[in-house]
PDB file of C-alpha atoms in Angstrom:
ATOM      1  CA  MET A  13     183.257  77.208 -23.508  1.00 54.00           C
ATOM      2  CA  VAL A  14     181.436  78.749 -26.403  1.00 60.00           C
ATOM      3  CA  GLU A  15     183.185  81.984 -27.532  1.00 78.00           C
ATOM      4  CA  GLN A  16     180.780  85.053 -27.735  1.00 87.00           C
ATOM      5  CA  ALA A  17     180.702  86.832 -31.070  1.00 91.00           C
ATOM      6  CA  SER A  18     180.703  90.541 -31.159  1.00 93.00           C
ATOM      7  CA  ALA A  19     178.862  92.816 -33.695  1.00 95.00           C
ATOM      8  CA  TRP A  20     179.766  96.535 -33.822  1.00 95.00           C
ATOM      9  CA  VAL A  21     176.915  98.609 -35.057  1.00 95.00           C
ATOM     10  CA  GLU A  22     176.748 102.461 -35.764  1.00 93.00           C
ATOM     11  CA  SER A  23     173.263 102.788 -37.299  1.00 91.00           C
ATOM     12  CA  PRO A  24     169.750 101.427 -36.445  1.00 91.00           C
ATOM     13  CA  LEU A  25     169.667  99.314 -39.620  1.00 91.00           C
ATOM     14  CA  GLN A  26     172.986  97.825 -38.727  1.00 94.00           C
ATOM     15  CA  MET A  27     171.559  96.721 -35.467  1.00 95.00           C
ATOM     16  CA  LEU A  28     168.503  95.288 -36.899  1.00 95.00           C
ATOM     17  CA  CYS A  29     170.574  93.431 -39.454  1.00 95.00           C
ATOM     18  CA  ALA A  30     173.051  92.117 -36.788  1.00 96.00           C
ATOM     19  CA  VAL A  31     170.069  90.426 -35.027  1.00 97.00           C
ATOM     20  CA  GLU A  32     168.971  89.045 -38.312  1.00 97.00           C
ATOM     21  CA  ALA A  33     172.465  87.699 -38.970  1.00 97.00           C
ATOM     22  CA  HIS A  34     172.645  85.973 -35.488  1.00 97.00           C
ATOM     23  CA  HIS A  35     169.089  84.462 -36.017  1.00 97.00           C
ATOM     24  CA  ALA A  36     170.267  83.144 -39.474  1.00 96.00           C
ATOM     25  CA  GLY A  37     173.193  81.366 -37.787  1.00 95.00           C
ATOM     26  CA  LEU A  38     176.062  83.492 -39.331  1.00 95.00           C
ATOM     27  CA  LEU A  39     177.542  84.590 -35.767  1.00 94.00           C
ATOM     28  CA  GLY A  40     177.588  81.354 -33.819  1.00 91.00           C
ATOM     29  CA  PRO A  41     175.249  80.444 -30.858  1.00 94.00           C
ATOM     30  CA  GLU A  42     176.133  83.528 -28.712  1.00 95.00           C
ATOM     31  CA  THR A  43     176.401  87.151 -29.956  1.00 96.00           C
ATOM     32  CA  ALA A  44     176.723  90.460 -28.216  1.00 95.00           C
ATOM     33  CA  VAL A  45     175.492  93.335 -30.404  1.00 97.00           C
ATOM     34  CA  VAL A  46     177.625  96.423 -29.321  1.00 96.00           C
ATOM     35  CA  PRO A  47     176.085  99.723 -30.229  1.00 95.00           C
ATOM     36  CA  ARG A  48     178.296 102.898 -30.701  1.00 94.00           C
ATOM     37  CA  ALA A  49     177.760 105.303 -27.749  1.00 92.00           C
ATOM     38  CA  GLY A  50     176.244 108.645 -28.231  1.00 89.00           C
ATOM     39  CA  LEU A  51     173.722 108.012 -30.836  1.00 89.00           C
ATOM     40  CA  ARG A  52     170.197 108.593 -30.011  1.00 87.00           C
ATOM     41  CA  PRO A  53     168.693 106.502 -32.828  1.00 88.00           C
ATOM     42  CA  LEU A  54     170.699 103.569 -31.535  1.00 92.00           C
ATOM     43  CA  LYS A  55     169.307 104.053 -28.113  1.00 91.00           C
ATOM     44  CA  ALA A  56     165.820 104.112 -29.406  1.00 89.00           C
ATOM     45  CA  THR A  57     166.277 100.960 -31.672  1.00 92.00           C
ATOM     46  CA  ARG A  58     167.904  99.062 -28.852  1.00 93.00           C
ATOM     47  CA  ARG A  59     164.987  99.763 -26.668  1.00 91.00           C
ATOM     48  CA  GLU A  60     162.392  98.683 -29.500  1.00 90.00           C
ATOM     49  CA  LEU A  61     164.261  95.532 -30.147  1.00 94.00           C
ATOM     50  CA  ARG A  62     164.412  94.652 -26.368  1.00 92.00           C
ATOM     51  CA  SER A  63     160.647  94.875 -26.215  1.00 90.00           C
ATOM     52  CA  LEU A  64     160.465  92.022 -28.836  1.00 91.00           C
ATOM     53  CA  GLY A  65     161.398  88.241 -28.455  1.00 85.00           C
ATOM     54  CA  LEU A  66     165.149  88.370 -29.210  1.00 93.00           C
ATOM     55  CA  PRO A  67     166.752  85.229 -30.653  1.00 95.00           C
ATOM     56  CA  ASP A  68     168.287  82.865 -28.069  1.00 95.00           C
ATOM     57  CA  GLY A  69     171.967  83.593 -27.361  1.00 95.00           C
ATOM     58  CA  LEU A  70     171.626  87.241 -28.518  1.00 96.00           C
ATOM     59  CA  VAL A  71     172.485  90.172 -26.175  1.00 95.00           C
ATOM     60  CA  LEU A  72     172.101  93.806 -26.970  1.00 96.00           C
ATOM     61  CA  ALA A  73     175.070  95.080 -24.950  1.00 94.00           C
ATOM     62  CA  GLU A  74     175.386  98.575 -23.401  1.00 93.00           C
ATOM     63  CA  PRO A  75     176.716 101.273 -25.709  1.00 94.00           C
ATOM     64  CA  ARG A  76     180.472 101.786 -26.024  1.00 93.00           C
ATOM     65  CA  GLU A  77     182.761 104.561 -27.213  1.00 92.00           C
ATOM     66  CA  ARG A  78     185.359 102.130 -28.522  1.00 90.00           C
ATOM     67  CA  MET A  79     184.914  99.082 -30.696  1.00 91.00           C
ATOM     68  CA  PRO A  80     185.588  95.738 -29.132  1.00 88.00           C
ATOM     69  CA  ARG A  81     189.207  94.426 -29.726  1.00 84.00           C
ATOM     70  CA  ARG A  82     187.892  91.436 -31.452  1.00 85.00           C
ATOM     71  CA  VAL A  83     184.740  92.034 -33.559  1.00 90.00           C
ATOM     72  CA  GLN A  84     183.306  89.448 -35.922  1.00 92.00           C
ATOM     73  CA  ALA A  85     180.512  91.554 -37.431  1.00 95.00           C
ATOM     74  CA  VAL A  86     180.312  95.181 -38.505  1.00 95.00           C
ATOM     75  CA  GLY A  87     177.992  97.303 -40.739  1.00 93.00           C
ATOM     76  CA  ASP A  88     180.202 100.214 -42.033  1.00 93.00           C
ATOM     77  CA  ALA A  89     183.053  98.548 -43.925  1.00 93.00           C
ATOM     78  CA  PHE A  90     184.104 102.117 -45.134  1.00 93.00           C
ATOM     79  CA  SER A  91     184.837 103.373 -41.557  1.00 91.00           C
ATOM     80  CA  GLY A  92     188.461 104.156 -40.918  1.00 91.00           C
ATOM     81  CA  LYS A  93     188.127 102.732 -37.379  1.00 90.00           C
ATOM     82  CA  VAL A  94     186.812  99.558 -38.679  1.00 93.00           C
ATOM     83  CA  GLN A  95     189.476  99.097 -41.252  1.00 93.00           C
ATOM     84  CA  LEU A  96     192.253  99.891 -38.630  1.00 92.00           C
ATOM     85  CA  ARG A  97     190.775  97.202 -36.348  1.00 91.00           C
ATOM     86  CA  TRP A  98     190.917  94.603 -39.204  1.00 92.00           C
ATOM     87  CA  LEU A  99     194.511  95.499 -39.791  1.00 90.00           C
ATOM     88  CA  THR A 100     195.483  95.059 -36.150  1.00 87.00           C
ATOM     89  CA  SER A 101     193.731  91.770 -35.743  1.00 84.00           C
ATOM     90  CA  ARG A 102     194.328  88.364 -37.056  1.00 80.00           C
ATOM     91  CA  PRO A 103     192.589  87.323 -40.207  1.00 76.00           C
ATOM     92  CA  GLY A 104     189.461  85.400 -39.506  1.00 83.00           C
ATOM     93  CA  ARG A 105     185.703  85.364 -40.027  1.00 89.00           C
ATOM     94  CA  ILE A 106     184.113  88.815 -41.007  1.00 93.00           C
ATOM     95  CA  VAL A 107     180.409  89.321 -41.421  1.00 96.00           C
ATOM     96  CA  ILE A 108     179.321  92.581 -42.898  1.00 96.00           C
ATOM     97  CA  VAL A 109     175.742  93.273 -42.153  1.00 94.00           C
ATOM     98  CA  ASP A 110     173.531  95.387 -44.521  1.00 84.00           C
ATOM     99  CA  ASP A 111     174.082  99.168 -44.315  1.00 77.00           C
ATOM    100  CA  GLY A 112     171.759 100.395 -47.149  1.00 82.00           C
ATOM    101  CA  LEU A 113     173.205 101.895 -50.282  1.00 82.00           C
ATOM    102  CA  ALA A 114     176.757 101.590 -49.113  1.00 86.00           C
ATOM    103  CA  THR A 115     176.413  97.708 -49.200  1.00 90.00           C
ATOM    104  CA  LEU A 116     175.894  97.770 -52.886  1.00 89.00           C
ATOM    105  CA  ARG A 117     179.104 100.102 -53.371  1.00 89.00           C
ATOM    106  CA  LEU A 118     181.023  97.649 -51.167  1.00 92.00           C
ATOM    107  CA  LEU A 119     180.009  94.752 -53.333  1.00 94.00           C
ATOM    108  CA  GLU A 120     181.168  96.589 -56.502  1.00 92.00           C
ATOM    109  CA  LEU A 121     184.476  97.213 -55.076  1.00 93.00           C
ATOM    110  CA  LEU A 122     184.927  93.780 -53.716  1.00 92.00           C
ATOM    111  CA  ALA A 123     184.046  92.495 -57.244  1.00 92.00           C
ATOM    112  CA  ALA A 124     186.473  94.851 -58.983  1.00 89.00           C
ATOM    113  CA  GLY A 125     189.651  93.458 -57.414  1.00 81.00           C
ATOM    114  CA  PRO A 126     191.928  93.331 -54.353  1.00 77.00           C
ATOM    115  CA  PHE A 127     193.666  96.729 -55.137  1.00 80.00           C
ATOM    116  CA  ARG A 128     190.485  98.992 -55.246  1.00 88.00           C
ATOM    117  CA  PRO A 129     190.454 100.939 -52.096  1.00 90.00           C
ATOM    118  CA  LEU A 130     187.317 100.546 -49.731  1.00 92.00           C
ATOM    119  CA  LEU A 131     186.349 104.253 -49.729  1.00 90.00           C
ATOM    120  CA  ARG A 132     182.897 105.857 -49.788  1.00 87.00           C
ATOM    121  CA  ALA A 133     181.583 107.124 -53.048  1.00 78.00           C
ATOM    122  CA  ARG A 134     182.041 110.791 -52.250  1.00 72.00           C
ATOM    123  CA  ALA A 135     184.947 110.413 -49.764  1.00 69.00           C
ATOM    124  CA  ASN A 136     187.863 112.833 -49.405  1.00 73.00           C
ATOM    125  CA  ARG A 137     190.301 110.667 -51.309  1.00 77.00           C
ATOM    126  CA  THR A 138     193.731 111.713 -49.522  1.00 86.00           C
ATOM    127  CA  ARG A 139     196.794 109.587 -50.145  1.00 89.00           C
ATOM    128  CA  LEU A 140     196.784 108.089 -46.606  1.00 90.00           C
ATOM    129  CA  ARG A 141     193.108 107.321 -46.619  1.00 90.00           C
ATOM    130  CA  ALA A 142     193.446 105.588 -50.016  1.00 90.00           C
ATOM    131  CA  ALA A 143     196.257 103.592 -48.664  1.00 93.00           C
ATOM    132  CA  LEU A 144     194.176 102.537 -45.668  1.00 93.00           C
ATOM    133  CA  GLY A 145     191.431 101.461 -48.071  1.00 92.00           C
ATOM    134  CA  VAL A 146     193.675  99.373 -50.163  1.00 93.00           C
ATOM    135  CA  ALA A 147     195.099  97.681 -47.013  1.00 93.00           C
ATOM    136  CA  ALA A 148     191.708  97.016 -45.655  1.00 93.00           C
ATOM    137  CA  ALA A 149     190.772  95.482 -49.105  1.00 92.00           C
ATOM    138  CA  LEU A 150     193.836  93.193 -49.175  1.00 91.00           C
ATOM    139  CA  ARG A 151     193.204  92.190 -45.623  1.00 90.00           C
ATOM    140  CA  LEU A 152     189.587  91.059 -46.476  1.00 90.00           C
ATOM    141  CA  ARG A 153     191.119  88.798 -49.091  1.00 87.00           C
ATOM    142  CA  LEU A 154     192.854  86.940 -46.371  1.00 87.00           C
ATOM    143  CA  SER A 155     189.647  86.570 -44.349  1.00 91.00           C
ATOM    144  CA  GLN A 156     186.506  84.483 -44.453  1.00 92.00           C
ATOM    145  CA  VAL A 157     184.069  87.227 -45.580  1.00 94.00           C
ATOM    146  CA  SER A 158     180.224  87.100 -45.672  1.00 95.00           C
ATOM    147  CA  VAL A 159     178.143  90.109 -46.760  1.00 96.00           C
ATOM    148  CA  PHE A 160     174.649  89.661 -45.144  1.00 96.00           C
ATOM    149  CA  THR A 161     171.939  91.739 -47.130  1.00 94.00           C
ATOM    150  CA  ALA A 162     168.360  91.945 -48.037  1.00 91.00           C
ATOM    151  CA  LEU A 163     169.009  94.113 -51.057  1.00 89.00           C
ATOM    152  CA  ASN A 164     168.428  93.085 -54.573  1.00 87.00           C
ATOM    153  CA  VAL A 165     171.793  92.177 -56.189  1.00 90.00           C
ATOM    154  CA  ASP A 166     171.760  91.580 -59.808  1.00 90.00           C
ATOM    155  CA  ASP A 167     173.104  88.164 -60.930  1.00 93.00           C
ATOM    156  CA  LYS A 168     176.271  89.478 -62.668  1.00 95.00           C
ATOM    157  CA  LEU A 169     177.354  91.305 -59.623  1.00 94.00           C
ATOM    158  CA  ALA A 170     176.527  88.485 -57.211  1.00 94.00           C
ATOM    159  CA  GLU A 171     178.726  86.164 -59.500  1.00 95.00           C
ATOM    160  CA  ALA A 172     181.624  88.411 -59.430  1.00 95.00           C
ATOM    161  CA  VAL A 173     181.461  88.885 -55.750  1.00 94.00           C
ATOM    162  CA  ARG A 174     181.511  85.150 -55.260  1.00 94.00           C
ATOM    163  CA  GLU A 175     184.370  84.687 -57.697  1.00 93.00           C
ATOM    164  CA  ALA A 176     186.168  87.216 -55.438  1.00 92.00           C
ATOM    165  CA  GLY A 177     185.814  84.777 -52.512  1.00 92.00           C
ATOM    166  CA  VAL A 178     183.130  86.544 -50.700  1.00 94.00           C
ATOM    167  CA  ASP A 179     180.113  84.593 -49.532  1.00 95.00           C
ATOM    168  CA  LEU A 180     176.987  86.579 -50.433  1.00 96.00           C
ATOM    169  CA  VAL A 181     173.977  85.786 -48.078  1.00 95.00           C
ATOM    170  CA  ARG A 182     170.663  87.040 -48.820  1.00 93.00           C
ATOM    171  CA  HIS A 183     168.033  87.395 -46.175  1.00 93.00           C
ATOM    172  CA  ASP A 184     164.316  88.409 -45.881  1.00 92.00           C
ATOM    173  CA  PHE A 185     164.076  89.712 -42.438  1.00 93.00           C
ATOM    174  CA  ALA A 186     162.996  86.261 -41.150  1.00 94.00           C
ATOM    175  CA  TRP A 187     163.261  87.084 -37.524  1.00 95.00           C
ATOM    176  CA  LEU A 188     161.389  90.451 -37.808  1.00 94.00           C
ATOM    177  CA  ARG A 189     158.596  88.917 -39.861  1.00 91.00           C
ATOM    178  CA  ALA A 190     158.022  86.409 -37.064  1.00 91.00           C
ATOM    179  CA  GLN A 191     157.401  89.210 -34.500  1.00 90.00           C
ATOM    180  CA  PRO A 192     153.977  90.924 -33.681  1.00 86.00           C
ATOM    181  CA  PRO A 193     153.030  93.921 -35.649  1.00 81.00           C
ATOM    182  CA  SER A 194     154.052  97.333 -34.072  1.00 75.00           C
ATOM    183  CA  ALA A 195     151.295  99.018 -32.148  1.00 71.00           C
ATOM    184  CA  GLU A 196     152.744 102.334 -33.248  1.00 75.00           C
ATOM    185  CA  SER A 197     151.849 102.062 -36.778  1.00 82.00           C
ATOM    186  CA  PRO A 198     150.271 105.352 -38.113  1.00 91.00           C
ATOM    187  CA  ALA A 199     146.437 105.886 -38.836  1.00 90.00           C
ATOM    188  CA  GLU A 200     147.061 107.777 -42.075  1.00 95.00           C
ATOM    189  CA  ARG A 201     146.569 105.935 -45.476  1.00 96.00           C
ATOM    190  CA  THR A 202     149.844 107.446 -46.828  1.00 97.00           C
ATOM    191  CA  VAL A 203     153.211 107.268 -45.233  1.00 97.00           C
ATOM    192  CA  VAL A 204     156.042 109.161 -46.661  1.00 97.00           C
ATOM    193  CA  LEU A 205     159.693 108.078 -45.771  1.00 96.00           C
ATOM    194  CA  GLY A 206     162.064 111.016 -45.407  1.00 94.00           C
ATOM    195  CA  THR A 207     165.204 111.312 -47.473  1.00 94.00           C
ATOM    196  CA  SER A 208     168.931 112.444 -46.918  1.00 91.00           C
ATOM    197  CA  LEU A 209     169.209 113.436 -50.673  1.00 93.00           C
ATOM    198  CA  VAL A 210     168.384 117.107 -49.618  1.00 95.00           C
ATOM    199  CA  ARG A 211     170.906 117.342 -46.799  1.00 93.00           C
ATOM    200  CA  ASN A 212     173.392 115.677 -49.064  1.00 90.00           C
ATOM    201  CA  GLY A 213     172.924 118.282 -51.659  1.00 93.00           C
ATOM    202  CA  LEU A 214     171.704 116.197 -54.291  1.00 94.00           C
ATOM    203  CA  VAL A 215     168.093 117.353 -54.362  1.00 96.00           C
ATOM    204  CA  HIS A 216     166.763 120.979 -54.131  1.00 96.00           C
ATOM    205  CA  ARG A 217     164.985 121.522 -50.850  1.00 96.00           C
ATOM    206  CA  ASP A 218     162.451 123.866 -52.336  1.00 96.00           C
ATOM    207  CA  HIS A 219     161.128 121.194 -54.778  1.00 97.00           C
ATOM    208  CA  TYR A 220     160.972 118.576 -52.180  1.00 97.00           C
ATOM    209  CA  LEU A 221     159.149 120.660 -49.633  1.00 97.00           C
ATOM    210  CA  ARG A 222     156.697 121.848 -52.353  1.00 97.00           C
ATOM    211  CA  TRP A 223     155.981 118.220 -53.329  1.00 97.00           C
ATOM    212  CA  LEU A 224     155.208 117.220 -49.631  1.00 97.00           C
ATOM    213  CA  THR A 225     152.870 120.326 -49.370  1.00 97.00           C
ATOM    214  CA  ASP A 226     150.917 119.456 -52.538  1.00 97.00           C
ATOM    215  CA  LEU A 227     150.557 115.884 -51.477  1.00 97.00           C
ATOM    216  CA  ALA A 228     149.380 116.903 -48.018  1.00 97.00           C
ATOM    217  CA  ALA A 229     146.798 119.216 -49.612  1.00 96.00           C
ATOM    218  CA  ARG A 230     145.119 116.172 -51.093  1.00 96.00           C
ATOM    219  CA  GLU A 231     145.324 113.610 -48.163  1.00 96.00           C
ATOM    220  CA  PRO A 232     146.762 113.523 -44.593  1.00 97.00           C
ATOM    221  CA  LEU A 233     150.382 112.353 -44.489  1.00 97.00           C
ATOM    222  CA  ALA A 234     152.381 110.450 -41.922  1.00 97.00           C
ATOM    223  CA  TYR A 235     156.054 111.508 -42.334  1.00 97.00           C
ATOM    224  CA  TYR A 236     159.111 109.537 -40.937  1.00 95.00           C
ATOM    225  CA  PRO A 237     162.256 111.620 -41.070  1.00 94.00           C
ATOM    226  CA  HIS A 238     165.421 110.107 -42.309  1.00 91.00           C
ATOM    227  CA  ARG A 239     167.906 109.748 -39.562  1.00 85.00           C
ATOM    228  CA  ARG A 240     170.332 112.133 -41.460  1.00 86.00           C
ATOM    229  CA  GLU A 241     167.735 114.578 -42.416  1.00 91.00           C
ATOM    230  CA  ASP A 242     168.465 118.251 -41.496  1.00 92.00           C
ATOM    231  CA  PRO A 243     166.584 119.031 -38.265  1.00 92.00           C
ATOM    232  CA  VAL A 244     165.537 122.406 -39.734  1.00 94.00           C
ATOM    233  CA  ASP A 245     163.880 120.769 -42.595  1.00 95.00           C
ATOM    234  CA  VAL A 246     162.004 118.389 -40.404  1.00 95.00           C
ATOM    235  CA  ALA A 247     160.821 121.550 -38.408  1.00 95.00           C
ATOM    236  CA  LEU A 248     159.530 123.140 -41.655  1.00 95.00           C
ATOM    237  CA  ILE A 249     157.822 119.825 -42.650  1.00 96.00           C
ATOM    238  CA  ARG A 250     156.172 119.732 -39.271  1.00 95.00           C
ATOM    239  CA  GLU A 251     154.498 123.090 -39.791  1.00 95.00           C
ATOM    240  CA  ARG A 252     152.903 121.937 -42.985  1.00 95.00           C
ATOM    241  CA  PRO A 253     149.169 121.400 -42.667  1.00 96.00           C
ATOM    242  CA  GLY A 254     148.181 117.825 -43.069  1.00 96.00           C
ATOM    243  CA  ILE A 255     151.531 116.432 -42.100  1.00 97.00           C
ATOM    244  CA  THR A 256     152.054 114.429 -38.930  1.00 96.00           C
ATOM    245  CA  VAL A 257     155.896 113.888 -38.356  1.00 96.00           C
ATOM    246  CA  HIS A 258     156.651 110.693 -36.266  1.00 91.00           C
ATOM    247  CA  ASP A 259     160.160 111.053 -35.104  1.00 79.00           C
ATOM    248  CA  ALA A 260     160.579 107.452 -33.984  1.00 67.00           C
ATOM    249  CA  GLY A 261     164.353 107.361 -34.436  1.00 76.00           C
ATOM    250  CA  VAL A 262     164.084 103.541 -35.356  1.00 86.00           C
ATOM    251  CA  PRO A 263     164.326 101.789 -38.637  1.00 88.00           C
ATOM    252  CA  ALA A 264     161.107 102.113 -40.770  1.00 89.00           C
ATOM    253  CA  GLU A 265     161.328  98.110 -41.014  1.00 90.00           C
ATOM    254  CA  LEU A 266     160.556  98.129 -37.222  1.00 90.00           C
ATOM    255  CA  THR A 267     157.976 100.945 -37.032  1.00 89.00           C
ATOM    256  CA  LEU A 268     155.955 100.201 -40.159  1.00 92.00           C
ATOM    257  CA  ARG A 269     155.708  96.472 -40.100  1.00 89.00           C
ATOM    258  CA  GLY A 270     152.270  96.646 -38.810  1.00 88.00           C
ATOM    259  CA  LEU A 271     150.690  98.660 -41.662  1.00 93.00           C
ATOM    260  CA  ASP A 272     147.369  97.513 -42.851  1.00 91.00           C
ATOM    261  CA  PRO A 273     146.069  96.626 -46.481  1.00 92.00           C
ATOM    262  CA  GLY A 274     144.947  99.887 -48.086  1.00 90.00           C
ATOM    263  CA  GLN A 275     147.862 101.839 -46.666  1.00 95.00           C
ATOM    264  CA  ARG A 276     150.841 102.858 -48.871  1.00 96.00           C
ATOM    265  CA  VAL A 277     154.468 103.931 -48.348  1.00 97.00           C
ATOM    266  CA  LEU A 278     156.053 106.654 -50.622  1.00 97.00           C
ATOM    267  CA  SER A 279     159.705 107.237 -50.879  1.00 95.00           C
ATOM    268  CA  LEU A 280     162.298 108.949 -52.881  1.00 95.00           C
ATOM    269  CA  PRO A 281     165.108 106.487 -54.146  1.00 90.00           C
ATOM    270  CA  SER A 282     166.124 104.432 -51.073  1.00 88.00           C
ATOM    271  CA  THR A 283     167.220 100.978 -50.285  1.00 85.00           C
ATOM    272  CA  ALA A 284     164.426 100.924 -47.573  1.00 88.00           C
ATOM    273  CA  ILE A 285     161.967 100.265 -50.500  1.00 91.00           C
ATOM    274  CA  THR A 286     163.526  96.789 -51.049  1.00 88.00           C
ATOM    275  CA  SER A 287     163.306  95.847 -47.396  1.00 89.00           C
ATOM    276  CA  LEU A 288     159.855  97.230 -46.752  1.00 92.00           C
ATOM    277  CA  ARG A 289     158.540  95.383 -49.838  1.00 92.00           C
ATOM    278  CA  VAL A 290     159.743  92.157 -48.253  1.00 89.00           C
ATOM    279  CA  LEU A 291     157.950  92.938 -45.093  1.00 90.00           C
ATOM    280  CA  LEU A 292     154.822  94.764 -46.306  1.00 92.00           C
ATOM    281  CA  SER A 293     153.930  93.198 -49.610  1.00 90.00           C
ATOM    282  CA  PRO A 294     152.619  89.932 -48.105  1.00 89.00           C
ATOM    283  CA  ARG A 295     150.282  92.256 -46.050  1.00 89.00           C
ATOM    284  CA  GLY A 296     148.883  93.920 -49.018  1.00 92.00           C
ATOM    285  CA  VAL A 297     150.698  97.224 -48.467  1.00 95.00           C
ATOM    286  CA  ALA A 298     152.075  99.101 -51.558  1.00 95.00           C
ATOM    287  CA  VAL A 299     155.513 100.329 -51.249  1.00 95.00           C
ATOM    288  CA  GLU A 300     156.011 102.978 -54.090  1.00 94.00           C
ATOM    289  CA  PRO A 301     159.151 104.663 -55.237  1.00 93.00           C
ATOM    290  CA  VAL A 302     158.799 108.255 -56.209  1.00 94.00           C
ATOM    291  CA  ASP A 303     160.511 109.229 -59.514  1.00 92.00           C
ATOM    292  CA  VAL A 304     162.724 112.324 -58.917  1.00 94.00           C
ATOM    293  CA  PRO A 305     162.062 114.809 -61.894  1.00 94.00           C
ATOM    294  CA  ASP A 306     165.059 116.266 -63.383  1.00 92.00           C
ATOM    295  CA  ALA A 307     164.406 119.764 -62.202  1.00 94.00           C
ATOM    296  CA  TRP A 308     164.753 118.367 -58.640  1.00 96.00           C
ATOM    297  CA  TRP A 309     168.433 117.232 -58.917  1.00 95.00           C
ATOM    298  CA  THR A 310     171.199 119.656 -58.059  1.00 94.00           C
ATOM    299  CA  SER A 311     174.479 119.959 -60.069  1.00 92.00           C
ATOM    300  CA  ARG A 312     176.108 117.652 -57.467  1.00 89.00           C
ATOM    301  CA  ALA A 313     174.016 114.795 -58.602  1.00 86.00           C
ATOM    302  CA  ALA A 314     175.833 113.274 -61.575  1.00 84.00           C
ATOM    303  CA  PRO A 315     174.026 111.296 -64.114  1.00 85.00           C
ATOM    304  CA  ALA A 316     175.642 108.100 -63.101  1.00 80.00           C
ATOM    305  CA  LEU A 317     174.709 108.646 -59.464  1.00 79.00           C
ATOM    306  CA  ARG A 318     171.138 109.437 -60.380  1.00 84.00           C
ATOM    307  CA  SER A 319     170.965 106.335 -62.353  1.00 80.00           C
ATOM    308  CA  HIS A 320     172.463 104.273 -59.567  1.00 75.00           C
ATOM    309  CA  LEU A 321     169.990 105.730 -56.948  1.00 78.00           C
ATOM    310  CA  THR A 322     167.057 105.039 -59.125  1.00 73.00           C
ATOM    311  CA  GLY A 323     168.172 101.464 -59.892  1.00 69.00           C
ATOM    312  CA  VAL A 324     168.393 100.452 -56.211  1.00 68.00           C
ATOM    313  CA  SER A 325     164.617 101.144 -55.710  1.00 63.00           C
ATOM    314  CA  SER A 326     163.125 100.061 -58.997  1.00 58.00           C
TER     315      SER A 326
END
């Protein structure tokens, strides 16, 4: 009897990438993708994915409050719950699916050595949390780990990751590219992806809203909010003339895959630029990163962070 693999996902992108990982054969012939309960974007993404031709052997399970006892694939390697599950399970096969910018930090930490704690870049570094992060890193050394990503990883980092015993698997959304275009694509020529940089305190709100207002004064815009964008900001954007807010709640990779030649996507620094280029460039759709002027950055955005953010979308 074939054992069914479990993938625990906590974001729309993780859910999509878990489907791609199953399609690529990393999780075995049967996989249950288990979404964390209580997250509206996951419900919307699950509904959208179910409307497509899911790969054979894959099931989008009902949402759960708790992670399965045995889980082979996760998206958030920095989650305390995920790390505790690793420590209370036998070492085995672990597949970490793409989680945007956090994936690059994970690769950097894995390449740096076994004693670097697996902590988010701006996490509250308590002694207990750091100890858990170190223990999780050591446990990964005893496991067969694959990181499954569509992001650009420079050759030096990729080689260091592989020398650390981690299998780096690149993908190009092969399953999604084979699906029919979305019928919900916007009619506007210019699509703007929302950003979490404002809510995270890295970019000044006034500068960002003024840029959107000026852009909309020249042409109509379709605006897709970031899932972590402040609802108050989204409401303000919705009031701007010339801007239509599409609160889809699913990954941009799903909703925008049907854009036509002549349309374009604009975005502040984001890993979504890389994935959308993979999907849309063959269709003749331009995906353009927007440089953040120095005046937009707040004091919380250190020069190293600015450079890192800019680098991932260049």
